[in-house]
């Protein structure tokens, strides 16, 4: 009798298999493989991954631009010398001058830079079909968030030179190293200003120093062109002193 009862009743193992195969709508705690494939927890389509990529990309971009302006060129060059390179030279002589600039003077140039890419993106949204937009949606998110970080980089840089009057929430972001901390950025302002160029978050400064990224890049450019890095920066400092 015991044998016939056990053979007629399904085992717990079989019941589990039947439950998984049947895909009972009530058992929402068991995600299907299809759901995992359509909604990846991490990857290029994940919003958190996109935002993290923006931060690293913008931090590197800020460092590359900062390094180029600090290291190469001359204030005597037409157009870019006065309007682009000279402010970087003066910033090394008077680092706190930026703290006396108003919001427009501090951030106006950066806001102007993003007008064109955001204008193109807005045009695409108004003229393209939903399928075309969906095809490039991840890129549009990347471009939008990158533009946001471009806008705030100079403001973050300004805060890294302010030791009084900072809002508590800004100090908190600096202390948590979510944005460029004051103590961290101070390393760049030690002569000859050849390190710690990234000024959005500063996350990439140490890794780039470890691999000697800037020194290798300067060596390659000097070998190819014969130009000495920061030669004009030294002359400008001596002239001003």
Coordinates of C-alpha atoms in Angstrom, one line a residue:
X1 CA 0.0 0.0 0.0
X2 CA 2.8 2.4 0.9
X3 CA 4.5 1.8 -2.4
X4 CA 1.3 2.5 -4.5
X5 CA 0.7 5.7 -2.6
X6 CA 4.2 7.0 -3.1
X7 CA 4.2 6.1 -6.8
X8 CA 0.9 7.9 -7.5
X9 CA 1.8 11.2 -5.8
X10 CA 4.4 13.5 -7.5
X11 CA 7.6 14.2 -5.7
X12 CA 8.6 17.7 -4.5
X13 CA 11.3 17.7 -7.1
X14 CA 8.8 17.1 -9.9
X15 CA 6.4 19.7 -8.5
X16 CA 9.3 22.3 -8.6
X17 CA 10.0 21.4 -12.2
X18 CA 6.4 21.7 -13.2
X19 CA 6.1 25.1 -11.5
X20 CA 9.2 26.5 -13.3
X21 CA 8.1 25.1 -16.7
X22 CA 4.5 26.3 -16.4
X23 CA 5.6 29.9 -15.7
X24 CA 2.7 30.6 -13.3
X25 CA 1.9 34.3 -13.4
X26 CA 1.5 34.2 -9.6
X27 CA 5.1 33.2 -9.0
X28 CA 6.7 36.6 -9.7
X29 CA 9.7 35.8 -7.5
X30 CA 11.2 33.6 -10.3
X31 CA 12.4 35.9 -13.1
X32 CA 12.5 34.3 -16.5
X33 CA 15.6 34.3 -18.7
X34 CA 13.7 36.4 -21.3
X35 CA 13.2 39.1 -18.7
X36 CA 16.9 39.0 -17.8
X37 CA 17.9 39.4 -21.4
X38 CA 15.5 42.3 -22.1
X39 CA 16.4 44.1 -18.9
X40 CA 20.1 43.7 -18.2
X41 CA 21.1 44.6 -14.7
X42 CA 24.3 46.2 -15.9
X43 CA 25.6 47.2 -19.3
X44 CA 25.6 50.0 -21.9
X45 CA 21.8 50.3 -21.8
X46 CA 21.7 50.6 -18.0
X47 CA 21.1 54.2 -16.8
X48 CA 23.5 53.9 -13.9
X49 CA 26.3 52.6 -16.2
X50 CA 25.6 55.5 -18.6
X51 CA 25.9 58.1 -15.8
X52 CA 29.1 56.6 -14.5
X53 CA 30.5 56.6 -18.0
X54 CA 29.6 60.3 -18.3
X55 CA 31.5 61.1 -15.1
X56 CA 34.6 59.3 -16.1
X57 CA 34.5 60.6 -19.7
X58 CA 34.0 64.2 -18.5
X59 CA 36.7 63.9 -15.9
X60 CA 39.1 62.7 -18.5
X61 CA 38.0 65.4 -21.0
X62 CA 38.5 68.1 -18.4
X63 CA 41.9 66.8 -17.6
X64 CA 42.9 66.6 -21.3
X65 CA 41.7 70.2 -22.0
X66 CA 43.4 71.5 -18.8
X67 CA 46.6 69.7 -19.6
X68 CA 46.7 71.0 -23.2
X69 CA 46.1 74.6 -22.1
X70 CA 48.6 74.4 -19.2
X71 CA 51.3 72.7 -21.2
X72 CA 51.3 73.9 -24.8
X73 CA 50.8 77.1 -26.7
X74 CA 51.5 80.7 -26.0
X75 CA 49.5 83.7 -24.8
X76 CA 50.8 85.5 -27.9
X77 CA 48.9 83.2 -30.3
X78 CA 46.2 85.0 -32.2
X79 CA 42.6 84.5 -30.9
X80 CA 43.1 81.4 -28.7
X81 CA 46.2 82.9 -26.9
X82 CA 44.3 85.8 -25.3
X83 CA 40.9 84.1 -25.0
X84 CA 41.8 80.5 -24.1
X85 CA 45.4 80.1 -22.9
X86 CA 45.9 83.3 -21.0
X87 CA 43.2 82.5 -18.3
X88 CA 45.0 79.3 -17.5
X89 CA 48.4 81.1 -17.1
X90 CA 46.8 83.7 -14.8
X91 CA 45.1 81.0 -12.8
X92 CA 48.5 79.6 -11.8
X93 CA 49.6 83.1 -10.6
X94 CA 46.3 83.9 -8.8
X95 CA 44.4 80.6 -8.1
X96 CA 41.7 82.4 -6.1
X97 CA 40.8 84.9 -8.8
X98 CA 38.2 82.4 -10.1
X99 CA 36.3 82.7 -6.7
X100 CA 35.7 86.3 -7.4
X101 CA 34.0 85.6 -10.8
X102 CA 30.2 85.6 -11.0
X103 CA 28.1 82.7 -12.3
X104 CA 28.1 84.0 -16.0
X105 CA 31.9 84.7 -16.0
X106 CA 32.6 81.3 -14.5
X107 CA 30.3 79.1 -16.5
X108 CA 29.3 81.1 -19.6
X109 CA 31.9 79.6 -22.0
X110 CA 31.0 76.0 -21.0
X111 CA 27.3 76.7 -21.5
X112 CA 28.0 78.0 -25.0
X113 CA 30.0 74.9 -25.9
X114 CA 27.0 72.6 -25.5
X115 CA 24.5 74.7 -27.5
X116 CA 25.4 73.1 -30.8
X117 CA 25.3 69.4 -29.8
X118 CA 22.1 69.8 -27.8
X119 CA 20.6 71.8 -30.6
X120 CA 21.4 68.9 -33.0
X121 CA 19.9 66.4 -30.6
X122 CA 16.7 68.5 -30.2
X123 CA 16.4 68.7 -33.9
X124 CA 16.7 64.9 -34.2
X125 CA 14.0 64.3 -31.6
X126 CA 11.6 66.6 -33.5
X127 CA 12.2 65.2 -37.0
X128 CA 13.1 61.5 -36.6
X129 CA 10.8 58.6 -36.1
X130 CA 10.4 56.8 -32.8
X131 CA 12.3 53.8 -34.2
X132 CA 15.2 56.0 -35.3
X133 CA 15.4 57.7 -31.9
X134 CA 15.2 54.3 -30.1
X135 CA 18.1 53.0 -32.2
X136 CA 20.4 55.8 -30.9
X137 CA 18.7 56.4 -27.5
X138 CA 21.8 55.3 -25.5
X139 CA 24.0 57.7 -27.4
X140 CA 21.5 60.6 -26.8
X141 CA 21.5 59.9 -23.1
X142 CA 25.3 59.9 -23.1
X143 CA 25.5 63.2 -25.0
X144 CA 22.9 64.8 -22.7
X145 CA 24.5 63.8 -19.5
X146 CA 28.0 64.6 -20.8
X147 CA 26.7 68.1 -21.6
X148 CA 25.4 68.5 -18.1
X149 CA 28.8 67.7 -16.6
X150 CA 30.4 70.1 -19.1
X151 CA 28.2 72.9 -17.8
X152 CA 29.1 72.3 -14.1
X153 CA 32.8 71.6 -14.5
X154 CA 34.0 75.2 -14.1
X155 CA 31.6 75.7 -11.1
X156 CA 33.1 72.6 -9.5
X157 CA 36.6 73.9 -10.2
X158 CA 35.6 77.3 -8.6
X159 CA 34.3 75.5 -5.5
X160 CA 37.6 73.6 -5.1
X161 CA 39.3 77.0 -4.5
X162 CA 36.8 78.3 -2.0
X163 CA 37.5 77.9 1.7
X164 CA 34.7 80.1 3.0
X165 CA 31.1 80.5 2.1
X166 CA 30.6 77.1 0.6
X167 CA 27.1 75.5 1.0
X168 CA 27.0 72.5 3.3
X169 CA 25.8 70.2 0.5
X170 CA 28.8 71.2 -1.7
X171 CA 31.2 70.5 1.2
X172 CA 29.5 67.1 1.6
X173 CA 30.0 66.3 -2.0
X174 CA 33.6 67.3 -1.8
X175 CA 34.2 65.3 1.4
X176 CA 32.7 62.2 -0.3
X177 CA 34.8 62.9 -3.4
X178 CA 31.7 62.9 -5.6
X179 CA 33.0 66.2 -7.0
X180 CA 36.6 67.6 -7.0
X181 CA 37.7 68.1 -3.4
X182 CA 39.7 71.2 -2.3
X183 CA 42.6 69.3 -0.8
X184 CA 42.9 67.0 -3.8
X185 CA 43.0 69.9 -6.3
X186 CA 45.7 71.6 -4.3
X187 CA 48.2 69.1 -5.6
X188 CA 47.9 70.6 -9.1
X189 CA 48.8 74.1 -7.9
X190 CA 52.3 73.1 -6.7
X191 CA 54.8 74.3 -9.3
X192 CA 55.5 73.3 -12.0
X193 CA 51.8 72.4 -12.4
X194 CA 52.4 69.1 -14.1
X195 CA 50.0 66.7 -12.3
X196 CA 46.4 66.2 -11.3
X197 CA 44.8 67.9 -14.3
X198 CA 41.3 66.4 -14.1
X199 CA 38.9 68.9 -12.4
X200 CA 35.3 67.5 -12.6
X201 CA 35.5 64.7 -10.1
X202 CA 39.3 64.1 -9.9
X203 CA 38.7 60.3 -9.9
X204 CA 41.1 59.7 -12.8
X205 CA 44.0 61.8 -11.4
X206 CA 45.7 59.1 -9.4
X207 CA 45.3 56.3 -12.0
X208 CA 46.7 58.6 -14.7
X209 CA 49.6 59.5 -12.5
X210 CA 50.3 55.8 -11.7
X211 CA 50.6 54.9 -15.4
X212 CA 52.5 58.2 -16.1
X213 CA 50.0 59.1 -18.8
X214 CA 50.7 62.8 -19.0
X215 CA 54.5 62.4 -18.9
X216 CA 54.5 59.8 -21.7
X217 CA 52.2 62.0 -23.8
X218 CA 54.5 65.0 -23.2
X219 CA 57.6 62.9 -24.1
X220 CA 56.0 61.8 -27.4
X221 CA 55.0 65.3 -28.4
X222 CA 58.3 66.8 -27.5
X223 CA 60.1 64.1 -29.4
X224 CA 58.0 64.8 -32.5
X225 CA 57.9 68.6 -32.4
X226 CA 60.9 69.7 -30.3
X227 CA 58.6 71.9 -28.1
X228 CA 59.2 71.9 -24.4
X229 CA 56.2 71.3 -22.2
X230 CA 55.1 74.3 -20.1
X231 CA 57.9 76.6 -21.5
X232 CA 55.4 79.4 -22.0
X233 CA 53.9 78.9 -18.5
X234 CA 57.4 79.4 -17.0
X235 CA 58.0 82.6 -19.1
X236 CA 54.6 84.0 -18.2
X237 CA 55.2 83.4 -14.5
X238 CA 58.6 85.1 -14.6
X239 CA 57.2 88.0 -16.6
X240 CA 54.4 88.5 -14.1
X241 CA 56.7 88.3 -11.1

